Amino acid sequence: MGLELPLAIERVPGFLAPEEGEALYRHGCRAATLGPLVEIGSYCGRSTVYLGCACRDAGGALFAVDHHRGSEEHQPGEAFHDPALLDPATGAVDTFGSFRRTMAGAGLEPFVLPVVAEGTLFARHFPGPAGLVFIDGGHSLDAALADYRAWAGKVARGGVLAIHDVYPDPAGGGQAPAAVRRLALDSGLFEEIDATESLRVLRRL
Ligand code: MG
């Protein structure tokens, strides 16, 4: 199945490379037959577009989970802060408006269920199994491990756990996602089936 993007993806704020998005799309199309897809950390919706297109094309639904208050690195004064994403009424980061504009512009609202909540809170009420879980939420070690522990057991057999921002060399970036990947492989429950830039794709055995 060829991916036809419904909008100019580079205009959507975010940190996902096109090759990583295309890999998410491919694996999402296959996984959509096993259960709904779940994205932890949507930000302004760039990765959501790729996974949403998979649901559009393969028949499926995507839960896009984010508290939309920004991660540590998005807060004022931090490295990845974007002043355009501040809510003038509260002075706090709020990415939900931008996310909704992305989904509407992409025509993906029929396939995407936004969940404005912590990923760990949603996990407690999500029975599963999910065809695919994409972990791209908080990148502190505590946040990344919490998301992994909450979600690894929700992946269907034969389904996919995808992890973003895995850098084998610490010079490339923070090591929390790499630690999550190691934990998943060491559990014996997952095997790695794809690596594209900093995206790692693991299949639940
Ligand atoms: Mg990321």
CSV table of C-alpha atoms and ligand atoms in Angstrom, one decimal:
chain,number,residue,atom,x,y,z
A,1,MET,CA,0.0,0.0,0.0
A,2,GLY,CA,1.5,3.3,-1.0
A,3,LEU,CA,1.3,6.2,1.4
A,4,GLU,CA,-0.4,9.4,0.2
A,5,LEU,CA,0.1,12.1,2.7
A,6,PRO,CA,-2.9,14.4,2.9
A,7,LEU,CA,-0.9,17.5,3.8
A,8,ALA,CA,2.6,19.1,3.7
A,9,ILE,CA,4.0,17.2,6.7
A,10,GLU,CA,7.0,19.5,7.1
A,11,ARG,CA,4.5,22.2,8.1
A,12,VAL,CA,3.4,20.2,11.2
A,13,PRO,CA,5.6,21.0,14.2
A,14,GLY,CA,7.4,17.9,15.4
A,15,PHE,CA,10.5,15.8,15.6
A,16,LEU,CA,9.8,12.8,13.4
A,17,ALA,CA,11.7,12.2,10.1
A,18,PRO,CA,9.8,11.3,7.0
A,19,GLU,CA,11.5,7.9,6.8
A,20,GLU,CA,10.4,7.2,10.3
A,21,GLY,CA,6.9,8.2,9.5
A,22,GLU,CA,6.8,6.0,6.5
A,23,ALA,CA,8.0,3.0,8.6
A,24,LEU,CA,5.2,3.8,11.2
A,25,TYR,CA,2.7,3.8,8.3
A,26,ARG,CA,3.9,0.4,7.0
A,27,HIS,CA,3.8,-1.3,10.4
A,28,GLY,CA,0.6,0.5,11.3
A,29,CYS,CA,-1.2,-0.9,8.2
A,30,ARG,CA,-0.2,-4.5,9.1
A,31,ALA,CA,-1.0,-4.0,12.8
A,32,ALA,CA,-4.4,-2.4,12.3
A,33,THR,CA,-5.9,-5.9,11.7
A,34,LEU,CA,-4.9,-7.0,15.2
A,35,GLY,CA,-6.4,-4.2,17.2
A,36,PRO,CA,-6.5,-0.4,17.6
A,37,LEU,CA,-3.3,1.5,17.3
A,38,VAL,CA,-2.1,3.6,20.3
A,39,GLU,CA,0.3,6.6,20.2
A,40,ILE,CA,1.7,7.9,23.4
A,41,GLY,CA,2.9,11.5,22.8
A,42,SER,CA,1.1,13.1,19.9
A,43,TYR,CA,2.4,16.7,20.3
A,44,CYS,CA,1.1,18.6,17.3
A,45,GLY,CA,0.2,15.5,15.3
A,46,ARG,CA,3.0,14.8,13.0
A,47,SER,CA,3.4,11.0,13.8
A,48,THR,CA,-0.4,10.9,14.2
A,49,VAL,CA,-0.7,11.7,10.5
A,50,TYR,CA,1.3,8.7,9.5
A,51,LEU,CA,-0.5,6.3,11.9
A,52,GLY,CA,-3.8,7.9,11.1
A,53,CYS,CA,-3.2,7.3,7.4
A,54,ALA,CA,-2.5,3.6,8.2
A,55,CYS,CA,-5.9,3.4,9.9
A,56,ARG,CA,-7.6,5.2,7.0
A,57,ASP,CA,-6.0,2.9,4.4
A,58,ALA,CA,-6.1,-0.4,6.3
A,59,GLY,CA,-9.3,0.0,8.2
A,60,GLY,CA,-8.6,0.8,11.9
A,61,ALA,CA,-8.6,3.3,14.6
A,62,LEU,CA,-5.9,5.2,16.4
A,63,PHE,CA,-5.9,6.4,20.0
A,64,ALA,CA,-3.7,9.5,20.1
A,65,VAL,CA,-2.8,10.0,23.7
A,66,ASP,CA,-1.2,13.2,25.1
A,67,HIS,CA,-1.9,15.5,28.0
A,68,HIS,CA,-0.9,18.3,25.5
A,69,ARG,CA,1.0,20.2,28.2
A,70,GLY,CA,4.3,19.5,26.6
A,71,SER,CA,7.2,17.4,27.9
A,72,GLU,CA,10.0,18.8,30.0
A,73,GLU,CA,12.0,19.9,27.0
A,74,HIS,CA,9.0,21.9,25.6
A,75,GLN,CA,8.6,24.1,28.6
A,76,PRO,CA,9.5,27.9,28.5
A,77,GLY,CA,13.3,28.2,28.7
A,78,GLU,CA,14.0,24.7,27.6
A,79,ALA,CA,15.7,23.6,24.4
A,80,PHE,CA,12.6,22.6,22.3
A,81,HIS,CA,10.2,25.4,23.6
A,82,ASP,CA,8.0,26.9,20.9
A,83,PRO,CA,6.4,30.2,22.0
A,84,ALA,CA,3.6,29.7,19.4
A,85,LEU,CA,2.3,26.8,21.5
A,86,LEU,CA,1.7,28.8,24.6
A,87,ASP,CA,-2.0,29.3,25.6
A,88,PRO,CA,-2.2,33.1,26.1
A,89,ALA,CA,-5.0,32.6,28.7
A,90,THR,CA,-2.9,30.5,31.0
A,91,GLY,CA,0.7,31.0,29.9
A,92,ALA,CA,1.1,27.3,29.8
A,93,VAL,CA,2.1,25.1,26.8
A,94,ASP,CA,-1.0,23.7,25.1
A,95,THR,CA,-0.5,21.6,21.9
A,96,PHE,CA,-4.1,20.4,21.6
A,97,GLY,CA,-5.3,23.2,19.4
A,98,SER,CA,-2.4,22.7,17.0
A,99,PHE,CA,-3.0,18.9,17.1
A,100,ARG,CA,-6.7,19.4,16.2
A,101,ARG,CA,-5.8,21.7,13.3
A,102,THR,CA,-3.4,19.0,12.0
A,103,MET,CA,-6.1,16.3,12.2
A,104,ALA,CA,-8.7,18.4,10.5
A,105,GLY,CA,-6.4,19.6,7.8
A,106,ALA,CA,-5.4,16.0,7.1
A,107,GLY,CA,-9.0,14.7,7.0
A,108,LEU,CA,-8.1,12.1,9.6
A,109,GLU,CA,-10.7,13.0,12.3
A,110,PRO,CA,-12.8,9.9,11.3
A,111,PHE,CA,-9.9,7.6,12.2
A,112,VAL,CA,-8.3,9.2,15.2
A,113,LEU,CA,-9.6,9.3,18.8
A,114,PRO,CA,-7.7,12.0,20.7
A,115,VAL,CA,-7.2,11.1,24.4
A,116,VAL,CA,-6.2,14.2,26.4
A,117,ALA,CA,-4.6,12.4,29.4
A,118,GLU,CA,-1.4,10.9,30.7
A,119,GLY,CA,-0.5,7.7,28.9
A,120,THR,CA,-0.2,5.7,32.1
A,121,LEU,CA,-3.7,6.9,33.2
A,122,PHE,CA,-5.2,5.8,29.9
A,123,ALA,CA,-3.4,2.5,30.1
A,124,ARG,CA,-5.2,1.7,33.3
A,125,HIS,CA,-8.5,1.9,31.6
A,126,PHE,CA,-7.6,0.5,28.2
A,127,PRO,CA,-8.4,-3.2,28.1
A,128,GLY,CA,-6.3,-3.9,25.0
A,129,PRO,CA,-4.9,-5.7,23.2
A,130,ALA,CA,-3.5,-3.0,20.8
A,131,GLY,CA,-2.2,-3.8,17.4
A,132,LEU,CA,0.5,-1.3,17.8
A,133,VAL,CA,1.8,0.9,20.6
A,134,PHE,CA,4.1,3.8,19.7
A,135,ILE,CA,6.0,5.2,22.7
A,136,ASP,CA,7.1,8.8,22.1
A,137,GLY,CA,6.0,10.5,25.3
A,138,GLY,CA,8.1,12.0,28.1
A,139,HIS,CA,11.8,11.3,27.5
A,140,SER,CA,13.0,11.4,31.2
A,141,LEU,CA,14.0,7.9,32.4
A,142,ASP,CA,11.0,7.8,34.8
A,143,ALA,CA,8.5,8.9,32.2
A,144,ALA,CA,9.8,6.5,29.5
A,145,LEU,CA,9.9,3.5,31.9
A,146,ALA,CA,6.4,4.3,33.2
A,147,ASP,CA,5.0,4.3,29.7
A,148,TYR,CA,6.8,1.1,28.8
A,149,ARG,CA,5.6,-0.7,32.0
A,150,ALA,CA,2.0,0.5,31.4
A,151,TRP,CA,1.9,-0.4,27.7
A,152,ALA,CA,4.2,-3.4,26.9
A,153,GLY,CA,1.6,-5.9,28.2
A,154,LYS,CA,-1.1,-4.3,26.1
A,155,VAL,CA,0.5,-5.2,22.7
A,156,ALA,CA,-1.3,-8.1,20.9
A,157,ARG,CA,0.7,-11.2,20.1
A,158,GLY,CA,2.1,-10.5,16.7
A,159,GLY,CA,1.6,-6.8,17.3
A,160,VAL,CA,4.1,-4.0,17.4
A,161,LEU,CA,5.9,-1.9,20.0
A,162,ALA,CA,7.5,1.1,18.3
A,163,ILE,CA,9.9,3.3,20.2
A,164,HIS,CA,11.1,6.7,19.0
A,165,ASP,CA,14.4,8.5,19.8
A,166,VAL,CA,16.6,5.5,20.4
A,167,TYR,CA,20.2,6.6,20.1
A,168,PRO,CA,22.8,3.8,20.4
A,169,ASP,CA,25.4,6.5,20.9
A,170,PRO,CA,24.7,8.8,23.9
A,171,ALA,CA,26.1,11.7,21.9
A,172,GLY,CA,23.1,11.4,19.6
A,173,GLY,CA,20.5,12.0,22.4
A,174,GLY,CA,19.0,11.0,25.7
A,175,GLN,CA,19.2,7.4,26.6
A,176,ALA,CA,15.8,6.7,28.2
A,177,PRO,CA,14.2,5.3,25.0
A,178,ALA,CA,17.3,3.1,24.4
A,179,ALA,CA,16.8,1.8,27.9
A,180,VAL,CA,13.2,1.0,27.1
A,181,ARG,CA,14.3,-0.9,24.0
A,182,ARG,CA,16.8,-2.9,26.0
A,183,LEU,CA,14.2,-3.7,28.6
A,184,ALA,CA,11.8,-4.9,26.0
A,185,LEU,CA,14.3,-7.1,24.3
A,186,ASP,CA,15.6,-8.5,27.6
A,187,SER,CA,12.1,-9.4,28.6
A,188,GLY,CA,12.1,-12.1,25.9
A,189,LEU,CA,8.6,-11.0,24.8
A,190,PHE,CA,9.8,-8.9,21.8
A,191,GLU,CA,12.1,-9.2,18.8
A,192,GLU,CA,13.3,-6.3,16.8
A,193,ILE,CA,12.1,-6.3,13.2
A,194,ASP,CA,12.9,-2.8,12.0
A,195,ALA,CA,15.2,0.1,12.6
A,196,THR,CA,14.8,3.4,10.8
A,197,GLU,CA,16.9,6.4,12.0
A,198,SER,CA,15.9,6.7,15.7
A,199,LEU,CA,12.8,4.5,15.4
A,200,ARG,CA,12.9,0.9,16.6
A,201,VAL,CA,10.1,-1.5,15.8
A,202,LEU,CA,9.7,-4.6,17.9
A,203,ARG,CA,7.2,-7.4,17.4
A,204,ARG,CA,5.4,-9.1,20.3
A,205,LEU,CA,6.2,-12.8,20.2
B,1,MG,MG,10.2,11.6,19.5
